Amino acid sequence: MYEALYSQGLGYYSAGSIKFGRDGDFVTAPEVSTVFGRVLARQCAEVLVQIDNGEVLEFVAGSGKLAVDVLSTLEAQGVLP
């Protein structure tokens, strides 16, 4: 499986073609709109204001757009960890 995904020049993720987004193989909610990230950030904010030293971790493969949307929204709300 590792070779199929990451083999130099041949693997799915290392062959150089676009994987994410409208021109790739699939589109995820964060790539379509900022709405998903903003809604998720609101849920995170509810928790962050109730705990000390909270953190937000993203365990998702992708372009990083979800993290940008969530962190931007948390910053705008004044609850960026």
Backbone as a chain_set.jsonl record, in Angstrom:
{"seq": "MYEALYSQGLGYYSAGSIKFGRDGDFVTAPEVSTVFGRVLARQCAEVLVQIDNGEVLEFVAGSGKLAVDVLSTLEAQGVLP", "coords": {"N": [[0.831, -1.175, 0.0], [1.955, 1.204, 0.782], [3.821, 1.679, -1.299], [2.059, 1.929, -3.457], [0.803, 4.303, -2.818], [2.863, 6.195, -2.282], [5.221, 5.792, -3.794], [8.029, 6.992, -5.513], [7.293, 9.196, -8.073], [5.383, 7.45, -9.147], [3.474, 6.712, -7.271], [0.218, 7.345, -5.88], [0.007, 9.757, -4.327], [2.411, 10.977, -4.901], [2.8, 11.368, -7.576], [2.446, 13.778, -8.778], [0.102, 14.899, -9.851], [-2.944, 16.818, -9.422], [-4.765, 16.304, -6.5], [-6.722, 17.121, -4.641], [-9.636, 19.207, -4.534], [-11.588, 21.03, -7.03], [-10.447, 20.41, -9.51], [-9.236, 18.029, -9.034], [-9.233, 14.595, -7.858], [-11.228, 14.374, -5.953], [-13.506, 16.333, -3.962], [-13.668, 18.01, -0.914], [-15.694, 19.158, 1.852], [-14.469, 21.533, 3.083], [-13.048, 22.527, 0.891], [-14.963, 23.409, -0.826], [-16.359, 25.51, 0.382], [-16.106, 28.051, 2.956], [-17.84, 27.642, 4.973], [-18.122, 25.152, 6.387], [-15.759, 25.034, 7.966], [-16.093, 27.38, 9.488], [-18.42, 26.81, 10.956], [-17.557, 24.572, 12.399], [-15.561, 25.829, 13.878], [-17.076, 27.472, 15.547], [-18.202, 25.58, 17.259], [-15.865, 24.627, 18.448], [-15.064, 26.975, 19.735], [-17.005, 27.241, 21.734], [-16.205, 25.272, 23.522], [-13.554, 26.008, 24.056], [-13.763, 28.422, 25.496], [-14.565, 27.518, 27.921], [-12.602, 25.996, 29.104], [-9.255, 25.791, 30.431], [-6.22, 26.553, 28.788], [-6.802, 25.292, 26.297], [-6.607, 23.378, 23.251], [-6.619, 23.052, 19.673], [-6.677, 20.49, 17.44], [-5.947, 19.23, 14.236], [-6.495, 16.383, 12.451], [-6.275, 15.504, 9.631], [-5.95, 14.601, 6.278], [-5.115, 16.678, 3.615], [-5.47, 19.901, 2.039], [-5.061, 21.84, 3.951], [-6.881, 23.815, 4.169], [-9.15, 23.586, 5.832], [-8.027, 23.919, 8.415], [-7.084, 26.553, 8.199], [-9.519, 27.946, 7.849], [-10.852, 27.335, 10.282], [-9.038, 28.332, 12.247], [-8.865, 31.037, 11.488], [-11.48, 31.891, 11.957], [-11.708, 31.406, 14.715], [-9.818, 33.237, 15.612], [-10.999, 35.658, 14.792], [-13.151, 35.629, 16.519], [-11.915, 36.0, 18.877], [-10.931, 33.891, 20.41], [-8.721, 32.359, 19.855], [-6.583, 29.67, 20.376]], "CA": [[0.0, 0.0, 0.0], [2.856, 2.358, 0.826], [4.347, 1.893, -2.652], [0.97, 2.402, -4.314], [0.472, 5.677, -2.479], [3.972, 7.132, -2.151], [6.374, 5.465, -4.617], [8.519, 8.172, -6.237], [6.851, 9.37, -9.443], [4.31, 6.536, -9.536], [2.454, 6.616, -6.227], [-0.937, 8.233, -5.999], [0.265, 11.068, -3.749], [3.694, 11.562, -5.328], [2.884, 11.385, -9.044], [2.442, 15.157, -9.223], [-1.18, 15.441, -10.302], [-3.778, 17.44, -8.398], [-5.617, 15.309, -5.835], [-7.828, 17.745, -3.929], [-10.244, 20.367, -5.169], [-12.458, 20.847, -8.196], [-9.696, 19.822, -10.62], [-8.622, 16.785, -8.582], [-10.033, 13.371, -7.822], [-12.375, 14.538, -5.076], [-13.666, 17.629, -3.305], [-14.189, 17.889, 0.44], [-16.485, 20.317, 2.261], [-13.678, 22.75, 3.234], [-12.601, 23.027, -0.411], [-16.115, 23.997, -1.508], [-16.781, 26.74, 1.04], [-15.581, 28.257, 4.31], [-18.928, 27.421, 5.934], [-17.845, 24.006, 7.258], [-14.742, 25.45, 8.936], [-16.653, 28.381, 10.399], [-19.348, 26.126, 11.87], [-16.724, 23.773, 13.299], [-14.897, 26.766, 14.786], [-18.043, 27.897, 16.569], [-18.281, 24.499, 18.246], [-14.596, 24.653, 19.18], [-15.069, 28.168, 20.589], [-17.828, 26.953, 22.911], [-15.395, 24.48, 24.449], [-12.346, 26.753, 24.423], [-14.043, 29.442, 26.515], [-14.892, 26.848, 29.179], [-11.458, 25.263, 29.649], [-7.96, 26.482, 30.435], [-5.16, 26.025, 27.919], [-7.348, 24.397, 25.278], [-5.922, 23.267, 21.967], [-7.398, 22.516, 18.559], [-5.806, 19.673, 16.601], [-6.579, 18.738, 13.014], [-5.898, 15.139, 11.969], [-6.937, 15.297, 8.355], [-5.125, 14.798, 5.093], [-5.741, 17.641, 2.718], [-4.731, 21.099, 1.647], [-4.898, 22.748, 5.087], [-7.94, 24.825, 4.109], [-9.983, 23.474, 7.03], [-7.301, 24.536, 9.527], [-7.094, 28.003, 7.967], [-10.869, 28.44, 8.109], [-11.134, 27.228, 11.715], [-8.189, 29.261, 13.002], [-9.263, 32.412, 11.151], [-12.737, 32.164, 12.649], [-11.41, 31.505, 16.156], [-9.114, 34.51, 15.821], [-11.996, 36.722, 14.674], [-14.006, 35.558, 17.715], [-11.092, 36.291, 20.049], [-10.694, 32.692, 21.214], [-7.646, 31.563, 19.252], [-5.747, 29.089, 21.445]], "C": [[0.882, 1.246, 0.0], [3.377, 2.687, -0.571], [3.265, 2.449, -3.578], [0.636, 3.864, -4.051], [1.642, 6.642, -2.617], [5.208, 6.83, -2.995], [6.748, 6.665, -5.488], [8.056, 8.18, -7.7], [5.69, 8.497, -9.89], [3.163, 6.478, -8.537], [1.373, 7.666, -6.379], [-0.624, 9.645, -5.506], [1.567, 11.698, -4.21], [3.849, 11.638, -6.837], [2.76, 12.794, -9.618], [1.113, 15.716, -9.691], [-1.965, 16.004, -9.115], [-4.722, 16.386, -7.811], [-6.869, 15.932, -5.239], [-8.379, 18.918, -4.726], [-11.023, 20.015, -6.42], [-11.75, 20.187, -9.374], [-9.054, 18.485, -10.261], [-9.577, 15.609, -8.634], [-11.268, 13.492, -6.937], [-12.359, 15.92, -4.441], [-14.24, 17.367, -1.916], [-14.897, 19.191, 0.815], [-15.637, 21.585, 2.432], [-13.214, 23.35, 1.901], [-13.732, 23.739, -1.158], [-16.437, 25.372, -0.944], [-16.124, 26.847, 2.406], [-16.613, 27.922, 5.381], [-18.614, 26.277, 6.891], [-16.834, 24.385, 8.338], [-15.266, 26.456, 9.945], [-17.599, 27.755, 11.406], [-18.567, 25.285, 12.879], [-16.017, 24.671, 14.319], [-15.832, 27.252, 15.88], [-18.187, 26.843, 17.656], [-17.011, 24.459, 19.091], [-14.573, 25.819, 20.163], [-15.881, 27.943, 21.854], [-17.043, 26.187, 23.964], [-14.212, 25.296, 24.952], [-12.599, 27.801, 25.504], [-14.343, 28.818, 27.881], [-13.712, 26.123, 29.818], [-10.199, 26.124, 29.593], [-7.001, 25.779, 29.494], [-5.656, 25.022, 26.889], [-6.535, 24.431, 23.997], [-6.9, 22.738, 20.93], [-6.419, 21.77, 17.67], [-6.589, 19.197, 15.386], [-5.813, 17.511, 12.545], [-6.569, 14.754, 10.66], [-5.917, 15.475, 7.239], [-5.838, 15.783, 4.185], [-4.861, 18.839, 2.486], [-4.423, 22.029, 2.805], [-5.977, 23.82, 5.135], [-8.837, 24.771, 5.338], [-9.31, 24.163, 8.217], [-7.307, 26.054, 9.392], [-8.464, 28.585, 8.308], [-11.198, 28.423, 9.598], [-10.326, 28.259, 12.491], [-8.535, 30.721, 12.722], [-10.535, 32.807, 11.89], [-12.516, 32.292, 14.145], [-10.704, 32.812, 16.467], [-10.096, 35.682, 15.776], [-12.924, 36.781, 15.893], [-13.227, 35.84, 18.996], [-10.83, 35.106, 20.948], [-9.623, 31.791, 20.602], [-6.764, 31.007, 20.354], [-4.293, 29.53, 21.311]], "O": [[0.594, 2.222, -0.694], [3.373, 3.849, -0.978], [3.531, 3.337, -4.388], [0.231, 4.584, -4.963], [1.449, 7.789, -3.022], [6.181, 7.579, -2.906], [5.887, 7.277, -6.119], [8.391, 7.278, -8.468], [5.071, 8.779, -10.916], [2.017, 6.225, -8.91], [1.598, 8.739, -6.94], [-0.947, 10.623, -6.18], [1.802, 12.872, -3.924], [4.936, 11.947, -7.326], [2.949, 12.987, -10.819], [1.011, 16.923, -9.909], [-1.676, 15.698, -7.958], [-5.394, 15.666, -8.55], [-7.953, 15.353, -5.315], [-7.657, 19.545, -5.502], [-11.107, 18.852, -6.815], [-12.384, 19.479, -10.156], [-8.396, 17.872, -11.101], [-10.581, 15.621, -9.345], [-12.253, 12.785, -7.151], [-11.325, 16.586, -4.392], [-15.185, 16.593, -1.763], [-14.71, 20.212, 0.154], [-16.055, 22.641, 1.958], [-13.013, 24.561, 1.807], [-13.476, 24.577, -2.022], [-16.751, 26.296, -1.694], [-15.643, 25.854, 2.951], [-16.294, 27.918, 6.57], [-18.82, 26.418, 8.097], [-17.044, 24.079, 9.512], [-14.922, 26.392, 11.125], [-17.588, 28.122, 12.581], [-18.878, 25.285, 14.07], [-15.893, 24.307, 15.488], [-15.411, 27.423, 17.024], [-18.285, 27.172, 18.838], [-17.075, 24.279, 20.308], [-14.114, 25.669, 21.295], [-15.495, 28.4, 22.93], [-17.2, 26.427, 25.161], [-13.904, 25.277, 26.144], [-11.731, 28.04, 26.344], [-14.37, 29.524, 28.889], [-13.813, 25.679, 30.962], [-10.104, 27.063, 28.803], [-6.979, 24.55, 29.418], [-4.999, 24.011, 26.638], [-5.854, 25.415, 23.708], [-7.877, 22.066, 21.26], [-5.441, 22.348, 17.197], [-7.752, 18.809, 15.497], [-4.615, 17.59, 12.271], [-7.335, 13.792, 10.599], [-5.114, 16.407, 7.268], [-7.056, 15.707, 4.018], [-3.651, 18.795, 2.711], [-3.596, 22.929, 2.658], [-5.986, 24.647, 6.046], [-9.247, 25.817, 5.84], [-9.961, 24.911, 8.946], [-7.514, 26.761, 10.377], [-8.551, 29.61, 8.984], [-11.759, 29.386, 10.122], [-10.883, 28.987, 13.313], [-8.499, 31.55, 13.631], [-10.649, 33.926, 12.389], [-13.074, 33.188, 14.78], [-10.976, 33.429, 17.497], [-10.037, 36.584, 16.612], [-13.421, 37.849, 16.253], [-13.811, 35.911, 20.078], [-10.536, 35.282, 22.131], [-9.633, 30.58, 20.821], [-6.248, 31.762, 21.179], [-3.452, 29.14, 22.12]]}, "num_chains": 1, "name": "protein.A"}
